[in-house]
PDB file of C-alpha atoms in Angstrom:
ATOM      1  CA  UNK A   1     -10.071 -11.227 -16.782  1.00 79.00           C
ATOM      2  CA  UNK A   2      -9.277 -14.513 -18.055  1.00 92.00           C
ATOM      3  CA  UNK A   3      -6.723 -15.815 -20.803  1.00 94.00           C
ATOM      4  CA  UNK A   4      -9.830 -16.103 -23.126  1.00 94.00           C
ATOM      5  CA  UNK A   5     -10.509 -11.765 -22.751  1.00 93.00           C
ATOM      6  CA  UNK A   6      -7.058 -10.964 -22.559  1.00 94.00           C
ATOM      7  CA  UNK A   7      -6.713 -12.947 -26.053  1.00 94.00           C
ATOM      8  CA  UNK A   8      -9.596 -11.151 -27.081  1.00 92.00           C
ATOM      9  CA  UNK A   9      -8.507  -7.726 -26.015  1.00 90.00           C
ATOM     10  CA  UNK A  10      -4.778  -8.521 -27.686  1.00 92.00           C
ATOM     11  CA  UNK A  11      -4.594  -6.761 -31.237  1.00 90.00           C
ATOM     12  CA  UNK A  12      -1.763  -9.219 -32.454  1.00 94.00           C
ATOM     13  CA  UNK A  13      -4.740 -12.446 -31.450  1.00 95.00           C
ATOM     14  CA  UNK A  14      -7.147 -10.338 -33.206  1.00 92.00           C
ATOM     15  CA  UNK A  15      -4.677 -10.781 -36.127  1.00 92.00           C
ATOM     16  CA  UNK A  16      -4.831 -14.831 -36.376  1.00 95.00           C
ATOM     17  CA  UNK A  17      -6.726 -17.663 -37.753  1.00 94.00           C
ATOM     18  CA  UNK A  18      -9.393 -19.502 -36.105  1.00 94.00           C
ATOM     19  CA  UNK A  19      -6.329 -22.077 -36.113  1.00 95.00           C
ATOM     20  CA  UNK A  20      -3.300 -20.255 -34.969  1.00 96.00           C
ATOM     21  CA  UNK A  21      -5.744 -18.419 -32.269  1.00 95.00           C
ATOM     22  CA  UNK A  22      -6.548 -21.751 -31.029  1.00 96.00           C
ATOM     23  CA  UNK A  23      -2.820 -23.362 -30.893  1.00 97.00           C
ATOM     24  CA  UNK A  24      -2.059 -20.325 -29.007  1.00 97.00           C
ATOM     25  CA  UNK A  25      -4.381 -20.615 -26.519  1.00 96.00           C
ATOM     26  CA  UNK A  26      -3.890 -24.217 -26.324  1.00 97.00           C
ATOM     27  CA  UNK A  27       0.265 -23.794 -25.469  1.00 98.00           C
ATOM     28  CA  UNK A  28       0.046 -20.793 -23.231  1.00 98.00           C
ATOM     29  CA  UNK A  29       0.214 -21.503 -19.537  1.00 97.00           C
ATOM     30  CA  UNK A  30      -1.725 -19.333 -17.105  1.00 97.00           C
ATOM     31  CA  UNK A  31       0.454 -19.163 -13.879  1.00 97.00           C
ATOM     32  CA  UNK A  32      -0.595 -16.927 -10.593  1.00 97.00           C
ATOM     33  CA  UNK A  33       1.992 -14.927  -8.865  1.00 96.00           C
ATOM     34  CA  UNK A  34       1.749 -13.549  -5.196  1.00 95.00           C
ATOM     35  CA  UNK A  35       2.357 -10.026  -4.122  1.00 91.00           C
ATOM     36  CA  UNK A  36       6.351  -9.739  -3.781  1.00 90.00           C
ATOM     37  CA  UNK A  37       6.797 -12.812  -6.076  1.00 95.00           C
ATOM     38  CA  UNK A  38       8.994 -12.792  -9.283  1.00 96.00           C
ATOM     39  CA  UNK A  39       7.656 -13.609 -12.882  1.00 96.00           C
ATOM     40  CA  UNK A  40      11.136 -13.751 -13.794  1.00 94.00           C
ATOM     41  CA  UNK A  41      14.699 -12.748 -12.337  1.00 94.00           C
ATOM     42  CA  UNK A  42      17.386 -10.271 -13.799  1.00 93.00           C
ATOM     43  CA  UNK A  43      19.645 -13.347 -15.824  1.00 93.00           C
ATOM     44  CA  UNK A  44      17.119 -16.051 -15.982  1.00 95.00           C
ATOM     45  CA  UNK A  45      16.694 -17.444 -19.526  1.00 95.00           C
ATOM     46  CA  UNK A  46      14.105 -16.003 -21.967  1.00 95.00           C
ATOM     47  CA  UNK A  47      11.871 -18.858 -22.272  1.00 94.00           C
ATOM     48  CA  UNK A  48       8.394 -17.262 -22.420  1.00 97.00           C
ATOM     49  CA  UNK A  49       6.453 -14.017 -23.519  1.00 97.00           C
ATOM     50  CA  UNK A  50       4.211 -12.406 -21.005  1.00 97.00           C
ATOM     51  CA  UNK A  51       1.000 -10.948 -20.907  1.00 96.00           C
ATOM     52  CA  UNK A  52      -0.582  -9.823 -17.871  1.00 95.00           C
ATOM     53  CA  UNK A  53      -4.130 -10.962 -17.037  1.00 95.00           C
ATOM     54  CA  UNK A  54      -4.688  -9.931 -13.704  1.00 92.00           C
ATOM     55  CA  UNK A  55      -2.994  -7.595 -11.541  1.00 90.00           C
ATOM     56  CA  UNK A  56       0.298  -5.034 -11.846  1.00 88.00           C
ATOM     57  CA  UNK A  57       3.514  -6.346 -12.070  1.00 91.00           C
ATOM     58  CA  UNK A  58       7.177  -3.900 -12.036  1.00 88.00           C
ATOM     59  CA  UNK A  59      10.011  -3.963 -14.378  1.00 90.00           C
ATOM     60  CA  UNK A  60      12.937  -3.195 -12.358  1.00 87.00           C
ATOM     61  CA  UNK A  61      16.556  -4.039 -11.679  1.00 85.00           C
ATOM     62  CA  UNK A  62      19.525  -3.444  -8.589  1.00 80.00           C
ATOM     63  CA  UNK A  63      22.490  -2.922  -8.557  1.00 76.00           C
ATOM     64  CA  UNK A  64      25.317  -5.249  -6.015  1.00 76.00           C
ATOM     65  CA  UNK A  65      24.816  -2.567  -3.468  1.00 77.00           C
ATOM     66  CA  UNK A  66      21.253  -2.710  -3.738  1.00 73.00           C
ATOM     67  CA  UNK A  67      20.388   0.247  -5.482  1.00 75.00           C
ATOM     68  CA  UNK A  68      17.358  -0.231  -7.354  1.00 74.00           C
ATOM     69  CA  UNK A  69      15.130   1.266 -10.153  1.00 77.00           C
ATOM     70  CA  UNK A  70      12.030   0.498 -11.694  1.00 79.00           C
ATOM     71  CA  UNK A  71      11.628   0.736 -15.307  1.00 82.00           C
ATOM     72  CA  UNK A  72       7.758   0.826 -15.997  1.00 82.00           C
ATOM     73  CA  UNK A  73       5.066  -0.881 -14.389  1.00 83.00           C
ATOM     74  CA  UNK A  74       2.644  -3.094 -16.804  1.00 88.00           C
ATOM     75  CA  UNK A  75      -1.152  -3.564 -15.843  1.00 88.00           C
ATOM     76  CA  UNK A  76      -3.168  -6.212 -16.814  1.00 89.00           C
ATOM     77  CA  UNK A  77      -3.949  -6.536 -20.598  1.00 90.00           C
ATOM     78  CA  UNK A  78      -0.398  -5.799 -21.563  1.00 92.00           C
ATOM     79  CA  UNK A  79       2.375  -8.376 -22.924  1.00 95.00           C
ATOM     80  CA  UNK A  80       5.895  -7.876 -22.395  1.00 94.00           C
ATOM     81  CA  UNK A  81       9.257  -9.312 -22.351  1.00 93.00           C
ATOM     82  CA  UNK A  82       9.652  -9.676 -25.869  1.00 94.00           C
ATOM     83  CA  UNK A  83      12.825  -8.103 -26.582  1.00 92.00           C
ATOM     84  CA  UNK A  84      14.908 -10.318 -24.753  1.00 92.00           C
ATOM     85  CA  UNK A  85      13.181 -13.351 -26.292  1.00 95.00           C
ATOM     86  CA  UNK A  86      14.039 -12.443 -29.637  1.00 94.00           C
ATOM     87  CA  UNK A  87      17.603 -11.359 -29.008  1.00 92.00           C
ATOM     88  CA  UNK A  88      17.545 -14.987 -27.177  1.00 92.00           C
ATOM     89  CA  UNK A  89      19.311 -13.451 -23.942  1.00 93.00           C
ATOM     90  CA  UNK A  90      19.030 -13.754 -20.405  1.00 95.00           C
ATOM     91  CA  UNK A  91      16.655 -11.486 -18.940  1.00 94.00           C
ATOM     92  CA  UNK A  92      18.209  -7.963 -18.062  1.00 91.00           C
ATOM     93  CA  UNK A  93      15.540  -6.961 -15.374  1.00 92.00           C
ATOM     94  CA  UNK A  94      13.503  -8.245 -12.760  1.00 94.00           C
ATOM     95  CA  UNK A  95       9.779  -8.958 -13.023  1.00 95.00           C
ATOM     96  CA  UNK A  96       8.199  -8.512  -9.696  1.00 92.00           C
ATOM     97  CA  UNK A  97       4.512  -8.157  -8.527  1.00 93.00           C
ATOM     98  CA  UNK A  98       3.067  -5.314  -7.051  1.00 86.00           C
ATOM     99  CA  UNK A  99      -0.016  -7.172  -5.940  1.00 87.00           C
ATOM    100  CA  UNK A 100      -1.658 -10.504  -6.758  1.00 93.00           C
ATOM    101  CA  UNK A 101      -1.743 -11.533 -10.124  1.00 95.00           C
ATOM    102  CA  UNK A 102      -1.825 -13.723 -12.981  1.00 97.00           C
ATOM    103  CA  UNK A 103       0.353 -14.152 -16.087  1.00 97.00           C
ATOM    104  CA  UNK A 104       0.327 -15.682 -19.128  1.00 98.00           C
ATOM    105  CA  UNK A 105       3.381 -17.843 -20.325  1.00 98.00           C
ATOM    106  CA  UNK A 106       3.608 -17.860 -24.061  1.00 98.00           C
ATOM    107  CA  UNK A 107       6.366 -20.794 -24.776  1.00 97.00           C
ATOM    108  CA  UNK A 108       9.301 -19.485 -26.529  1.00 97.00           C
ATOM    109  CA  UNK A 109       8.572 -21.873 -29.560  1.00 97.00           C
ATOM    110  CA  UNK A 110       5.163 -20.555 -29.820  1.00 98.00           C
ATOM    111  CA  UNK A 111       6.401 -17.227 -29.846  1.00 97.00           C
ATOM    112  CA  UNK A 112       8.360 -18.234 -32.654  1.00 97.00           C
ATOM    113  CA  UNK A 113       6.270 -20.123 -34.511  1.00 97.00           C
ATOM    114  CA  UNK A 114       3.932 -16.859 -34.722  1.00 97.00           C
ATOM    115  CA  UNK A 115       7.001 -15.381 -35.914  1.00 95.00           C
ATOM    116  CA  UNK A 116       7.640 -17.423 -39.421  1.00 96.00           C
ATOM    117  CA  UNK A 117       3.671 -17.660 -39.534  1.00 95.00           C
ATOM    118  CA  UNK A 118       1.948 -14.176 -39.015  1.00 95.00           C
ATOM    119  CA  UNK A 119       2.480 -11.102 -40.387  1.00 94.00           C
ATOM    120  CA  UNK A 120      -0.518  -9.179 -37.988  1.00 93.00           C
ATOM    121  CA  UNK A 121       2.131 -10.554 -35.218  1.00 96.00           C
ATOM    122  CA  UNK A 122       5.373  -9.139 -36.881  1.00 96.00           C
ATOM    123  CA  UNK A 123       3.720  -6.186 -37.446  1.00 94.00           C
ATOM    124  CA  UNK A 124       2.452  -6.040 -33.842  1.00 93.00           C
ATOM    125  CA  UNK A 125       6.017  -6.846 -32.439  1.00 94.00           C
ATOM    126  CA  UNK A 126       7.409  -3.909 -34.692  1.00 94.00           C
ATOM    127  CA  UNK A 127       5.023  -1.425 -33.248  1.00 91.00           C
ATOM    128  CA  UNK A 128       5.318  -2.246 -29.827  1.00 91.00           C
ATOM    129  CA  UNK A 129       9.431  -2.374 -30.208  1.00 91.00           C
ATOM    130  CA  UNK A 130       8.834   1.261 -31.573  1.00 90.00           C
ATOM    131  CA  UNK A 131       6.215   2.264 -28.818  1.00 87.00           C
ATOM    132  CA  UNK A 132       8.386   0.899 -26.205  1.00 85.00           C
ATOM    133  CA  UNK A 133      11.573   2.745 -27.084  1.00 86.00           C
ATOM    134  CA  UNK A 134       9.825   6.145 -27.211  1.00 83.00           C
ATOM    135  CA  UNK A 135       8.676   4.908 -23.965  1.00 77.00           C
ATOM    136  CA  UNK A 136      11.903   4.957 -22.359  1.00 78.00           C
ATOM    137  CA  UNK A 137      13.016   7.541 -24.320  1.00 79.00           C
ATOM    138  CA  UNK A 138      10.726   9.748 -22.779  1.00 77.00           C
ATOM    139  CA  UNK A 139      11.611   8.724 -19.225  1.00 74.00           C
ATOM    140  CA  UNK A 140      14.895   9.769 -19.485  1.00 73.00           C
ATOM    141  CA  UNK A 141      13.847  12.938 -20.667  1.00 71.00           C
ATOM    142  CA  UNK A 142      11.310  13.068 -17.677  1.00 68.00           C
ATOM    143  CA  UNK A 143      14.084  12.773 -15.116  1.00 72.00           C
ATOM    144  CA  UNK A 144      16.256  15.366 -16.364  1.00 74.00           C
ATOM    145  CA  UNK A 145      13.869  18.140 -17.405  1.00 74.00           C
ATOM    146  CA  UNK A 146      10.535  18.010 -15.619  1.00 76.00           C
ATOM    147  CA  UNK A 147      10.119  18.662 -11.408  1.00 87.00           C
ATOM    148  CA  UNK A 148       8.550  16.239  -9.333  1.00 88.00           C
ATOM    149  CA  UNK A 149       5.112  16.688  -9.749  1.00 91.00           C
ATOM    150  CA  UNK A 150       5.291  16.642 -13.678  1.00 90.00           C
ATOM    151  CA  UNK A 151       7.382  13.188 -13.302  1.00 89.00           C
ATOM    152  CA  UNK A 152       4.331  11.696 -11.142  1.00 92.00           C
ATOM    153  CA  UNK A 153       1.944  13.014 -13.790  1.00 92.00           C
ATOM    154  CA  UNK A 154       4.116  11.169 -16.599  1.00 88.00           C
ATOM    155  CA  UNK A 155       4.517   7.860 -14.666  1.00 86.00           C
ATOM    156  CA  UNK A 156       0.387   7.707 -14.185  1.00 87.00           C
ATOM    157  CA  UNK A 157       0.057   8.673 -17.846  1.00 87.00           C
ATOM    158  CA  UNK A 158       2.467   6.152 -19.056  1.00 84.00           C
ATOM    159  CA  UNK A 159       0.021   3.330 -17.714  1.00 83.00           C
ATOM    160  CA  UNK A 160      -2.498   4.525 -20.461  1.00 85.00           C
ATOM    161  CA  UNK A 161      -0.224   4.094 -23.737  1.00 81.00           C
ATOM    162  CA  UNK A 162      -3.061   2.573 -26.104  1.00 80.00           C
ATOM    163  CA  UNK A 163      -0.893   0.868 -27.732  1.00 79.00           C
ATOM    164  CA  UNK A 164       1.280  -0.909 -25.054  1.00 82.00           C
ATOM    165  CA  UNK A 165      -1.422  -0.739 -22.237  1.00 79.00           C
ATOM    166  CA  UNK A 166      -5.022  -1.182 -24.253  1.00 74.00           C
ATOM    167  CA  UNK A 167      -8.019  -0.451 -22.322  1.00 72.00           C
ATOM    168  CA  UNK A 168     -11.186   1.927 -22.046  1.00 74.00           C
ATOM    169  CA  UNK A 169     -10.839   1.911 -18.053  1.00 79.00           C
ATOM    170  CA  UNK A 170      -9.804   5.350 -16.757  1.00 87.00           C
ATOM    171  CA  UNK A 171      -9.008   4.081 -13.450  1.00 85.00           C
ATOM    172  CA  UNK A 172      -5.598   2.094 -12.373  1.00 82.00           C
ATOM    173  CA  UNK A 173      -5.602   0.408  -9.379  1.00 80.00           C
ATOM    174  CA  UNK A 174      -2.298   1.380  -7.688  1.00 82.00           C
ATOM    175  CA  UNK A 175      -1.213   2.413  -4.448  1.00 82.00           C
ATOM    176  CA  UNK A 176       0.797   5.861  -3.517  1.00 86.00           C
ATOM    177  CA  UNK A 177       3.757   3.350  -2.557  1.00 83.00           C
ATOM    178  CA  UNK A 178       3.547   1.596  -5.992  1.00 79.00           C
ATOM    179  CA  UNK A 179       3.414   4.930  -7.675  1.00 86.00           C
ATOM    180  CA  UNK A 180       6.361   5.896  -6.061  1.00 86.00           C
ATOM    181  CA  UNK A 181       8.308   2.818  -7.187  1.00 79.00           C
ATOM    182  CA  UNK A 182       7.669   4.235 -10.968  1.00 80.00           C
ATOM    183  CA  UNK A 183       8.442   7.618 -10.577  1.00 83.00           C
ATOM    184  CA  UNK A 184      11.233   6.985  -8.897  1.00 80.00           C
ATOM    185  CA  UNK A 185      10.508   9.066  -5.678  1.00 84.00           C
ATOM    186  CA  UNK A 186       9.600   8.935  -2.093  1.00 88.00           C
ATOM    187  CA  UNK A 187       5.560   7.783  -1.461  1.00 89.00           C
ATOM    188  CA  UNK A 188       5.427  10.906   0.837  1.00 92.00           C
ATOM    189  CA  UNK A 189       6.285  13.029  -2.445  1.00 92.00           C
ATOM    190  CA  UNK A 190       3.851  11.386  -4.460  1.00 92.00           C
ATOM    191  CA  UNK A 191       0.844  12.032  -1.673  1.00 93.00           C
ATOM    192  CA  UNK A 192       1.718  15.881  -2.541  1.00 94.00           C
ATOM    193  CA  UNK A 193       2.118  15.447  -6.115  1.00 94.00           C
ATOM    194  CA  UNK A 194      -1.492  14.073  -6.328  1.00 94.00           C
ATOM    195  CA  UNK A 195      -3.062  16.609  -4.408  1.00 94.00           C
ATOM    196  CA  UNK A 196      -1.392  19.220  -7.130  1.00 94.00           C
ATOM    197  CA  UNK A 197      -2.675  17.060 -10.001  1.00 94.00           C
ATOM    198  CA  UNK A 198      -6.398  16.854  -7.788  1.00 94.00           C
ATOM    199  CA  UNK A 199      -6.460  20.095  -7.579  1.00 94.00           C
ATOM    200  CA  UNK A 200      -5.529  20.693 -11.172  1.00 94.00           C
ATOM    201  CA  UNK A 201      -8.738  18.379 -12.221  1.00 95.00           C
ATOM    202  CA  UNK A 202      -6.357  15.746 -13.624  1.00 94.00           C
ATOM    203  CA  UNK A 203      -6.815  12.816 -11.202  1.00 94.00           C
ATOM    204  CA  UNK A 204      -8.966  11.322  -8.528  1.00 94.00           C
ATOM    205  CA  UNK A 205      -7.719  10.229  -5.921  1.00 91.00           C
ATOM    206  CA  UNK A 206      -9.313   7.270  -3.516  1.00 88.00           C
ATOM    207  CA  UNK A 207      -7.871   4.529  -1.433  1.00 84.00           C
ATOM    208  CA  UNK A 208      -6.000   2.283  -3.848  1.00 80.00           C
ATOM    209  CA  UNK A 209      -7.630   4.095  -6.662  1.00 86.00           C
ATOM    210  CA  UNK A 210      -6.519   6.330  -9.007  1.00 90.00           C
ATOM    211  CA  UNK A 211      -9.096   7.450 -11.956  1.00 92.00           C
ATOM    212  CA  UNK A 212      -7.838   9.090 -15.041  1.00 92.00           C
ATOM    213  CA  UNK A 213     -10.181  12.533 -15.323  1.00 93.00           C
ATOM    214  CA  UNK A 214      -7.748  14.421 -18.354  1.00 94.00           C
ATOM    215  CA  UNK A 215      -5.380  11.706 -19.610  1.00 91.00           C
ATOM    216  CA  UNK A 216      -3.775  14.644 -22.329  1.00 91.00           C
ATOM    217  CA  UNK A 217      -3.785  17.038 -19.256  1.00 92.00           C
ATOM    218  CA  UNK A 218      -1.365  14.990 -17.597  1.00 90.00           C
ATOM    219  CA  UNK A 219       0.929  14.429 -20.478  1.00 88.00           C
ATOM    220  CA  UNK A 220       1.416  18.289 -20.452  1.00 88.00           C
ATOM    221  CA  UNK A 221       1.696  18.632 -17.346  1.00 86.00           C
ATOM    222  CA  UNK A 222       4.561  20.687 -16.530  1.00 75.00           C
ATOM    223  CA  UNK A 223       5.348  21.357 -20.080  1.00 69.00           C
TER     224      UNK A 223
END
């Protein structure tokens, strides 16, 4: 996917003018990141908005004695980071990649400048603000109330929020140890939880490849 598609694809671009779509475009830089690498680091200044063209990347942060946990993971097609950027604070979280892939930069003054100019992009920001919070809302819940499998379930599900995540493609490419990473538990665990969700007719599973066969069955899962 290029920056052109992903622009495309991006209900607050659809939003624009011919103008404003092309001043956008124009002031966002494309930047690749390798497997491992950082987009950004936990206290680095909120200078940009991201969207995610190609690849996976992890929201995450650790603690000083290295105790970690990841957040959500954001596939391509998605933007992100913009609640630190309006609150004009240092970044809270790590942004790491979970294979190769390709971001978009919108500049902090672009980012504003959308701000005092579009209302599609206010109302865009307000949505996702809202979808985002029930987001994490729900994975607290998750933790506390639902057993392992139905927390595996609920992290793969999670990757299809149409309004965070758009896309038609059933399939994510992820691995088991990626998975694991999001649902907070051992890769092992997650081999097993997949099999149960297999068997239940919820998921495929191939190498690398996991393909979405009930996306409301796994919301319920467990329920």
């Amino acid at each position: 996917m290029s920056l052109e598609t992903l622009l495309q694809r991006s209900v607050w671009a659809q939003g624009l003018t011919p103008s404003q779509r092309e001043r956008v475009a124009a002031e966002i830089q494309v930047r690749p990141v390798e497997n491992g690498g950082y987009v950004c680091r936990k206290g680095d200044p909120s200078q940009a908005w991201f969207g995610v063209i190609e690849g996976l990347v992890k929201i995450a942060t650790a603690s000083a004695s290295g105790k970690s946990v990841t957040f959500t993971g954001v596939p391509a097609g998605a933007w992100f980071g913009e609640g630190s950027v309006l609150k004009r604070e240092n970044r809270k979280y790590d942004v790491m990649a979970l294979r190769d892939s390709v971001l978009a930069h919108m500049p902090i003054a672009t980012f504003n400048w959308l701000l005092d100019t579009s209302i599609p992009f206010n109302r865009f920001l307000t949505l996702q603000l809202n979808e985002r919070l029930g987001q994490f809302i729900a994975a607290v819940e998750h933790e506390r109330l639902l057993d392992t499998d139905a927390r595996v379930a609920r992290s793969l599900s999670s990757m299809f929020n149409p309004n965070l995540y758009p896309s038609d493609d059933p399939t994510v490419q992820i691995s088991q140890e990626e998975l694991s990473y999001l649902a907070g538990v051992s890769r092992q665990r997650v081999n097993l939880a997949l099999k149960v969700l297999e068997q239940a007719g919820l998921v495929k599973v191939d190498y690398g490849v996991l393909t979405i066969l009930d996306l409301e069955g796994m919301r319920e899962f467990g329920m």
